[in-house]
Amino acid sequence: RDAIFSAERTGAATSVGRETIESFPTISRRIEDFARLTPQYSGVNFGFSFAGQDNRLNNMTVDGSYFNNSFGLAGQPGDRTGVAPISLDAIEQVQVNVAPYDVRQGNFVGAGVNSVTKSGTNEFSGSAYYQFRNEGLVGKKARDVDFDPGTFKYNQIGLRLGGPIMQNKLFFFSSFENDGITQPGTTYLANTGGQTVGGNTTRVLASDLNQLGSYLSSNFGYQTGPYQGYDHETPATRFLFRLDYNLDESNKLNLRYTHLDSKTDVLMSNSSSLGAGNRRSRTDALNFRNSNYIILENIRSIVGEWNSRVADNMSNSLIVGYNYSDESRESRGTFFPMVDILSGSTTYTSFGFEPFTPNNELRYGSFQLQNNFTIYGTDHDLTFGVSAERYESENVFFPGSQSVYVYNSLADFYTDVDAYLANPSRPTGSTGDSPVTLSTFQVRWSNIPGQTKPIQPLEVFYAGAYAQEMASDSGRQTDAWFEARYSVLW
């Protein structure tokens, strides 16, 4: 049992081992369920946060190599789609360092969170598992009030295998998981007429939406999709492969490849920076499914580490790797102008291509290198290190390029569109002879020569050099270090 005050501790830290990971309950099967065992965890209010810091100020690593959401639209890999980037069955240990007095651990204000992956041994071992949840496990009554949770199901199948390729020399470890979540895209319902507005019943008439969908289909060939009763899906496939090679008694090499393919359905934006805003998740408005969008999160990571004992009292660790992420968007529907229809100055319904999704593309990658050289002395240890990271991203953000219209009423919309149609097919009983009141029209375009879409490239180079002395004096640990880092942005 370690002493409470240990000379080997370098600050506030929490380590969660394999036994805890296997025995503790988890619904998400993500490391947040175990990192919260850290006393400084404040994720209940801030989302995977430590000591009250923004979750993007953590430094995520896997086996000591950088594994971050480098663009910063989420706190960690997997957050864009809400899935685990690495199977929990492939994790040996989770380490959380909040205030380490160790110059090798940096690049964070919140915490340094390191996941240690499993490796093969001289014995073959593996697992196969299947997990599921569905609406049968969800409550359907709140006291005397019936509740329909809709379709909900989660299925996951996983495999893990590790063992020797050459006894005592070369080992492998592999992990594969495929899972998917299906759940209601919206629980809000159109009003069939005469219903009380409240709960999940909106003021939007089903007859209006049915007529509008038919009108757009017959005149423009545009399919709106359903406006209620549809599902959202989040499929994910992940696998990890690792090789460990004992070159000799003094040198060890490991290579790890991590792969994630995932995407998730997202309701269209409520932002009013384009159009009227407030389009969904409220009793005033109800949009069509094909105006929603899909977020991708695809990750590729390959990292190699070489650990060597240079002499009896000297060691060196070298990490080289490359990470790549694709967080682009896709649309549920075909390209079409975005239209908000108002009623009483607030949004009534919306259809068309989601306002912020046209050519919304984000891809980024980073090369990393870390090298730490340590000299172990009788009274103190010396560490010298360098780190470098070269980051590149290409982002395309072209909102409003599909054009965005806001009409003060359905009648105004029909009148305006009929004026441009030779043979309009107006819904029976609709009116539209009064002057049209077009509340807003917006369109954006790119005037960059030679480009059809505004690509925003970014290149960053970070580099640092550092040294540290850790000495033991009568059981008390004292540290001295210097650090110099520079970054270049162009």
C-alpha positions as a printed Julia matrix, in Angstrom:
490×3 Matrix{Float64}:
   0.0     0.0     0.0
   1.37    3.4    -1.02
   1.94    5.99    1.64
  -0.35    8.98    1.56
   2.7    11.16    1.09
   4.85    9.51   -1.53
   8.1    10.79   -3.0
   7.01    9.35   -6.35
   3.87   11.47   -6.6
   4.16   14.61   -8.69
   0.86   16.29   -7.85
  -2.88   15.7    -7.73
  -3.68   12.63   -9.83
  -6.16    9.78  -10.07
  -5.55    6.37  -11.64
  -8.41    4.04  -12.54
  -7.28    0.48  -13.23
  -8.71   -2.41  -15.21
 -10.54   -3.94  -12.23
 -12.45   -0.71  -11.64
 -13.23   -0.26  -15.34
 -14.64   -3.77  -15.53
 -16.72   -3.56  -12.35
 -18.13   -0.02  -12.44
 -21.44    0.61  -14.25
 -21.37    2.68  -17.42
 -24.07    3.58  -19.91
 -22.01    5.63  -22.36
 -18.99    3.28  -22.28
 -16.79    6.36  -22.45
 -13.95    7.28  -20.11
 -16.01   10.15  -18.59
 -17.8     7.58  -16.44
 -14.46    6.76  -14.8
 -12.65   10.1   -14.95
 -15.39   11.5   -12.7
 -13.84    9.49   -9.87
 -11.3    12.33   -9.77
 -12.26   14.72   -6.91
 -11.64   17.76   -9.12
 -14.1    16.53  -11.78
 -16.75   19.18  -12.45
 -18.33   17.68  -15.56
 -21.82   17.57  -14.09
 -22.19   21.26  -14.91
 -19.42   21.84  -17.44
 -19.09   18.6   -19.44
 -15.91   16.54  -18.92
 -14.36   19.44  -17.05
 -11.85   19.51  -14.22
 -11.47   22.24  -11.59
 -14.17   24.25  -13.35
 -12.14   24.75  -16.54
 -13.52   24.62  -20.08
 -13.41   21.03  -21.32
 -11.4    22.11  -24.37
  -8.55   23.06  -22.03
  -7.81   19.41  -21.2
  -5.0    17.51  -22.91
  -6.18   14.09  -24.05
  -3.5    11.46  -24.65
  -3.43    7.76  -25.44
  -0.35    5.92  -24.19
   1.25    9.34  -23.75
   0.64   10.5   -27.34
  -1.6    13.48  -28.15
  -5.19   12.54  -29.0
  -7.22   15.75  -28.95
 -10.08   17.39  -30.77
  -7.54   19.85  -32.11
  -9.92   22.19  -33.95
 -11.78   22.88  -30.72
 -15.44   22.36  -31.64
 -15.63   19.72  -28.9
 -13.77   18.83  -25.75
 -12.38   15.48  -26.87
 -12.5    13.0   -29.75
 -15.94   11.39  -30.01
 -17.83   14.39  -28.63
 -19.19   15.53  -32.02
 -21.21   12.33  -32.38
 -21.31   11.35  -28.69
 -19.48    8.03  -29.14
 -16.35    6.48  -27.69
 -13.34    6.84  -30.03
 -11.69    3.76  -28.48
 -13.47    0.71  -27.14
 -13.62    0.58  -23.36
 -12.65   -3.08  -23.67
  -9.3    -1.94  -25.1
  -8.48    0.35  -22.15
  -6.18   -0.95  -19.42
  -6.08    2.18  -17.29
  -7.27    5.8   -17.18
  -4.98    8.4   -15.61
  -6.09   11.92  -14.71
  -3.44   14.47  -13.74
  -4.75   17.8   -12.48
  -1.6    19.51  -11.17
   1.47   17.41  -11.96
   4.87   18.84  -11.08
   6.28   17.11  -14.13
   7.48   19.15  -17.07
   6.75   16.27  -19.46
   3.05   16.71  -18.83
   1.63   19.98  -20.1
  -0.53   21.67  -22.71
  -3.54   21.83  -20.38
  -5.23   24.05  -17.84
  -7.96   21.62  -16.77
  -6.39   18.15  -16.64
  -4.18   15.78  -18.55
  -6.24   12.65  -19.24
  -4.28    9.63  -20.45
  -5.78    6.32  -21.57
  -3.46    3.34  -21.47
  -4.39    0.69  -24.03
  -4.05   -3.04  -23.49
  -1.24   -5.0   -25.08
  -0.67   -8.65  -25.94
   1.16  -11.06  -23.65
   2.64  -14.56  -23.9
  -0.85  -15.98  -23.47
  -3.78  -15.64  -25.84
  -6.78  -13.88  -24.34
  -9.92  -12.35  -25.76
 -13.57  -11.55  -25.34
 -16.76  -11.39  -27.35
 -19.81   -9.5   -26.17
 -23.2    -8.15  -27.17
 -25.1    -5.42  -25.36
 -28.48   -3.86  -26.01
 -31.1    -1.45  -24.69
 -34.55   -0.66  -26.08
 -37.78    1.16  -25.28
 -38.91   -1.84  -23.24
 -36.43   -0.66  -20.6
 -37.87    2.88  -20.56
 -40.73    4.0   -18.33
 -44.07    4.61  -20.06
 -46.0     6.24  -17.24
 -45.49    9.32  -15.06
 -47.94    8.74  -12.22
 -51.29    8.5   -14.04
 -50.06   10.08  -17.27
 -49.14    7.75  -20.13
 -45.96    8.49  -22.02
 -44.85    7.1   -25.37
 -41.02    7.09  -25.48
 -41.02    6.24  -29.18
 -38.55    3.9   -30.78
 -35.33    3.56  -28.82
 -32.73    0.89  -29.28
 -29.03    0.47  -28.76
 -27.06   -2.52  -30.01
 -23.35   -3.16  -29.66
 -21.23   -6.11  -30.69
 -17.56   -6.32  -29.81
 -14.52   -8.57  -30.11
 -11.09   -8.45  -28.51
  -8.06  -10.69  -29.04
  -4.45  -10.47  -27.96
  -1.5   -12.78  -27.69
   2.01  -13.65  -28.86
   3.28  -13.71  -32.43
   6.74  -14.71  -31.15
   7.02  -15.82  -27.54
   8.76  -13.21  -25.34
   9.43  -11.12  -28.45
   6.48   -9.93  -30.5
   2.88   -9.47  -29.32
  -0.37   -8.19  -30.81
  -3.61   -6.79  -29.49
  -6.76   -6.04  -31.48
 -10.19   -4.69  -30.63
 -13.32   -4.19  -32.75
 -16.72   -2.72  -31.93
 -19.79   -1.87  -33.95
 -22.76   -0.15  -32.37
 -25.73    2.0   -33.2
 -28.33    4.09  -31.42
 -31.82    4.72  -32.77
 -33.99    7.2   -30.9
 -36.79    9.71  -31.62
 -35.64   12.65  -33.74
 -38.37   14.8   -32.23
 -41.18   14.15  -29.79
 -43.15   17.22  -30.89
 -46.39   16.61  -32.81
 -48.44   18.58  -35.31
 -51.89   19.69  -34.24
 -54.69   17.71  -35.87
 -57.08   20.6   -35.24
 -58.79   21.68  -32.05
 -56.09   20.21  -29.8
 -54.78   22.15  -26.85
 -51.28   23.52  -27.49
 -48.91   22.34  -24.79
 -46.7    19.48  -23.74
 -45.45   18.09  -27.04
 -48.45   19.22  -29.09
 -47.62   22.24  -31.25
 -49.8    24.94  -32.76
 -48.66   23.85  -36.25
 -51.54   22.22  -38.15
 -50.89   18.82  -39.7
 -53.12   19.86  -42.63
 -50.82   22.83  -43.39
 -47.71   20.67  -43.39
 -49.28   17.95  -45.51
 -50.4    20.49  -48.11
 -47.03   22.23  -48.1
 -45.11   18.97  -48.57
 -47.37   18.0   -51.49
 -47.02   21.46  -53.07
 -43.2    21.37  -52.97
 -43.1    17.83  -54.34
 -45.44   18.43  -57.27
 -44.01   21.82  -58.29
 -40.31   21.47  -57.51
 -39.71   17.76  -57.01
 -38.42   18.57  -53.54
 -39.11   15.99  -50.85
 -39.49   17.45  -47.38
 -39.55   14.16  -45.51
 -41.8    13.64  -42.47
 -42.36   16.32  -39.86
 -42.95   13.98  -36.91
 -42.51   10.37  -35.88
 -39.06    9.99  -37.42
 -35.92    8.63  -35.79
 -32.34    9.79  -35.39
 -29.51    7.3   -35.77
 -25.91    7.23  -34.54
 -23.93    4.34  -36.04
 -20.28    3.87  -35.06
 -17.5     1.45  -35.96
 -14.19    1.5   -34.13
 -11.16   -0.72  -34.03
  -7.67   -0.65  -32.58
  -4.61   -2.69  -33.46
  -1.37   -2.68  -31.48
   2.0    -4.4   -31.88
   4.63   -4.63  -29.14
   8.13   -5.74  -30.12
  10.97   -6.46  -27.7
  13.94   -5.77  -29.95
  16.39   -6.78  -27.2
  16.78   -6.36  -23.47
  17.31   -2.63  -23.84
  14.91   -1.62  -26.61
  11.15   -1.95  -26.95
   8.99   -0.74  -29.8
   5.22   -0.48  -30.09
   2.94    0.62  -32.9
  -0.77    1.47  -32.49
  -3.46    2.23  -35.06
  -6.83    3.68  -34.0
  -9.84    3.95  -36.32
 -13.31    5.45  -35.83
 -16.17    5.9   -38.32
 -19.25    7.58  -36.86
 -22.05   10.0   -37.67
 -25.17   11.28  -36.0
 -28.41   13.03  -36.95
 -28.88   16.57  -35.63
 -31.96   18.8   -35.67
 -31.63   21.95  -37.78
 -30.19   25.05  -36.15
 -32.36   27.43  -34.13
 -30.02   30.36  -34.86
 -31.55   33.57  -36.19
 -28.3    34.78  -37.82
 -29.75   33.23  -40.99
 -33.51   33.28  -41.35
 -35.98   33.69  -38.52
 -34.56   31.12  -36.08
 -36.42   29.21  -33.35
 -37.41   26.49  -35.8
 -37.88   23.43  -33.62
 -38.11   21.87  -30.14
 -40.9    24.22  -29.14
 -44.69   24.32  -29.34
 -44.67   27.24  -31.81
 -42.76   25.59  -34.67
 -42.23   22.25  -36.37
 -39.76   21.64  -39.18
 -39.44   18.84  -41.74
 -36.91   16.04  -41.34
 -34.97   16.74  -44.56
 -34.01   20.13  -43.16
 -31.94   18.42  -40.48
 -28.28   17.52  -40.95
 -25.71   14.85  -40.14
 -22.39   15.35  -38.35
 -19.48   13.07  -39.21
 -16.66   12.16  -36.89
 -14.09    9.94  -38.55
 -10.7     9.5   -36.9
  -7.47    7.86  -38.06
  -4.48    7.73  -35.74
  -1.17    5.91  -36.03
   1.5     6.25  -33.33
   4.84    4.57  -32.74
   6.86    4.59  -29.52
  10.45    3.49  -28.96
  11.66    3.0   -25.39
  15.33    2.29  -24.86
  17.76    1.87  -21.98
  20.85    3.75  -23.11
  22.9     2.72  -20.07
  22.3     1.36  -16.59
  21.22    4.81  -15.41
  19.91    6.33  -18.63
  16.72    5.84  -20.67
  15.05    7.44  -23.64
  11.46    7.55  -24.89
  10.56    8.64  -28.42
   6.97    9.05  -29.68
   6.11    9.81  -33.3
   2.56    9.88  -34.61
  -0.09   11.29  -36.93
  -3.77   11.97  -36.21
  -6.45   12.82  -38.78
 -10.09   13.82  -38.23
 -13.03   14.54  -40.52
 -15.91   16.44  -38.89
 -17.79   17.52  -42.02
 -21.56   17.75  -42.37
 -24.02   15.98  -44.61
 -27.67   16.81  -45.28
 -30.76   14.66  -44.94
 -32.28   16.27  -48.03
 -31.29   17.58  -51.45
 -29.93   21.07  -52.1
 -32.81   23.57  -51.98
 -33.37   27.14  -50.7
 -33.94   27.43  -46.97
 -37.39   28.84  -46.12
 -38.84   29.93  -42.78
 -42.6    30.54  -42.63
 -43.83   32.84  -39.87
 -47.16   33.11  -38.16
 -47.72   35.96  -35.76
 -44.06   37.11  -36.09
 -42.63   33.78  -34.89
 -41.54   30.74  -36.87
 -44.33   28.36  -37.82
 -42.52   25.84  -40.03
 -39.28   25.5   -42.0
 -38.11   23.49  -44.98
 -35.16   23.33  -47.35
 -31.42   22.88  -46.92
 -30.3    23.56  -43.32
 -28.9    27.15  -43.22
 -25.37   26.33  -41.99
 -24.8    23.01  -43.75
 -23.91   23.9   -47.4
 -20.27   22.89  -47.96
 -19.76   22.7   -44.2
 -16.51   20.75  -44.29
 -13.86   20.32  -41.63
 -10.78   18.11  -41.9
  -7.64   18.42  -39.84
  -4.52   16.47  -38.99
  -1.4    16.78  -36.86
   2.07   15.27  -36.81
   3.62   14.91  -33.36
   7.06   14.15  -31.96
   8.08   13.82  -28.33
  11.44   12.74  -26.97
  12.4    12.45  -23.31
  15.88   11.5   -22.09
  16.32   10.68  -18.37
  19.45   10.24  -16.26
  18.84    8.47  -12.95
  21.19    9.58  -10.16
  21.68    8.58   -6.56
  20.13   11.74   -5.15
  18.29   13.2    -8.12
  17.01   12.44  -11.61
  17.47   14.67  -14.65
  15.07   14.76  -17.6
  15.65   16.57  -20.89
  12.99   16.69  -23.56
  11.7    18.21  -26.76
   8.22   18.2   -28.25
   6.87   19.36  -31.59
   3.51   19.3   -33.3
   2.57   20.43  -36.79
  -1.15   21.02  -37.24
  -3.05   21.59  -40.47
  -6.76   22.1   -41.07
  -9.07   22.9   -43.96
 -12.42   24.37  -43.05
 -15.25   25.33  -45.4
 -18.09   27.3   -43.83
 -20.5    28.6   -46.47
 -23.83   29.34  -44.71
 -26.59   30.92  -46.74
 -25.13   29.94  -50.1
 -28.37   28.08  -50.84
 -30.3    31.35  -50.23
 -32.58   31.89  -47.24
 -36.16   33.23  -47.37
 -38.45   34.3   -44.56
 -42.19   34.78  -45.32
 -44.67   36.31  -42.93
 -47.29   33.64  -43.72
 -47.98   30.53  -45.75
 -50.28   32.6   -47.98
 -47.43   34.98  -48.78
 -45.21   32.06  -49.67
 -47.75   30.52  -52.05
 -48.43   33.87  -53.75
 -44.75   34.65  -54.27
 -43.92   31.2   -55.63
 -47.0    31.03  -57.87
 -45.82   34.19  -59.61
 -42.8    32.27  -60.92
 -44.64   29.07  -61.87
 -46.4    28.64  -65.21
 -48.83   26.05  -63.84
 -48.94   26.34  -60.08
 -50.47   23.53  -58.09
 -51.75   25.43  -55.09
 -53.23   23.49  -52.16
 -57.03   23.46  -52.13
 -58.47   26.21  -50.01
 -55.26   28.26  -49.76
 -55.3    32.0   -50.39
 -52.63   34.24  -51.73
 -54.08   37.21  -53.62
 -52.99   39.87  -51.14
 -49.62   41.69  -51.55
 -46.67   39.49  -50.58
 -44.72   40.43  -47.47
 -41.24   38.9   -47.75
 -39.72   39.48  -44.33
 -36.11   38.58  -45.18
 -33.98   37.34  -48.05
 -30.32   36.42  -47.61
 -27.72   34.84  -49.85
 -23.94   34.51  -49.58
 -21.34   33.78  -52.18
 -17.57   33.44  -52.4
 -15.59   35.97  -54.44
 -12.21   34.26  -53.97
 -10.74   33.9   -57.49
 -10.61   30.31  -58.67
 -12.63   28.93  -55.76
 -16.23   27.77  -55.8
 -16.29   27.52  -52.01
 -14.35   29.47  -49.38
 -11.68   27.12  -48.06
 -10.0    28.42  -44.92
  -6.61   26.7   -44.49
  -4.69   26.87  -41.22
  -1.17   25.71  -40.43
   0.37   25.82  -36.95
   3.73   24.63  -35.64
   4.36   24.18  -31.93
   7.76   23.29  -30.5
   9.27   23.2   -27.05
  12.39   22.23  -25.15
  12.48   21.57  -21.43
  14.53   20.11  -18.58
  13.72   18.96  -15.07
  15.51   17.91  -11.92
  13.71   15.81   -9.36
  15.57   15.28   -6.1
  14.77   13.47   -2.85
  15.77   15.15    0.41
  14.92   13.27    3.61
  11.76   11.91    2.06
  10.67   15.29    0.75
  10.49   15.77   -2.98
  11.85   18.98   -4.46
  11.65   19.94   -8.1
  13.44   22.42  -10.3
  12.84   22.88  -13.99
  12.95   25.28  -16.85
  10.81   25.3   -19.92
  10.98   27.17  -23.21
   8.29   26.87  -25.85
   7.47   28.77  -29.0
   4.71   28.57  -31.55
   4.45   29.84  -35.08
   1.1    30.49  -36.75
   0.7    31.18  -40.45
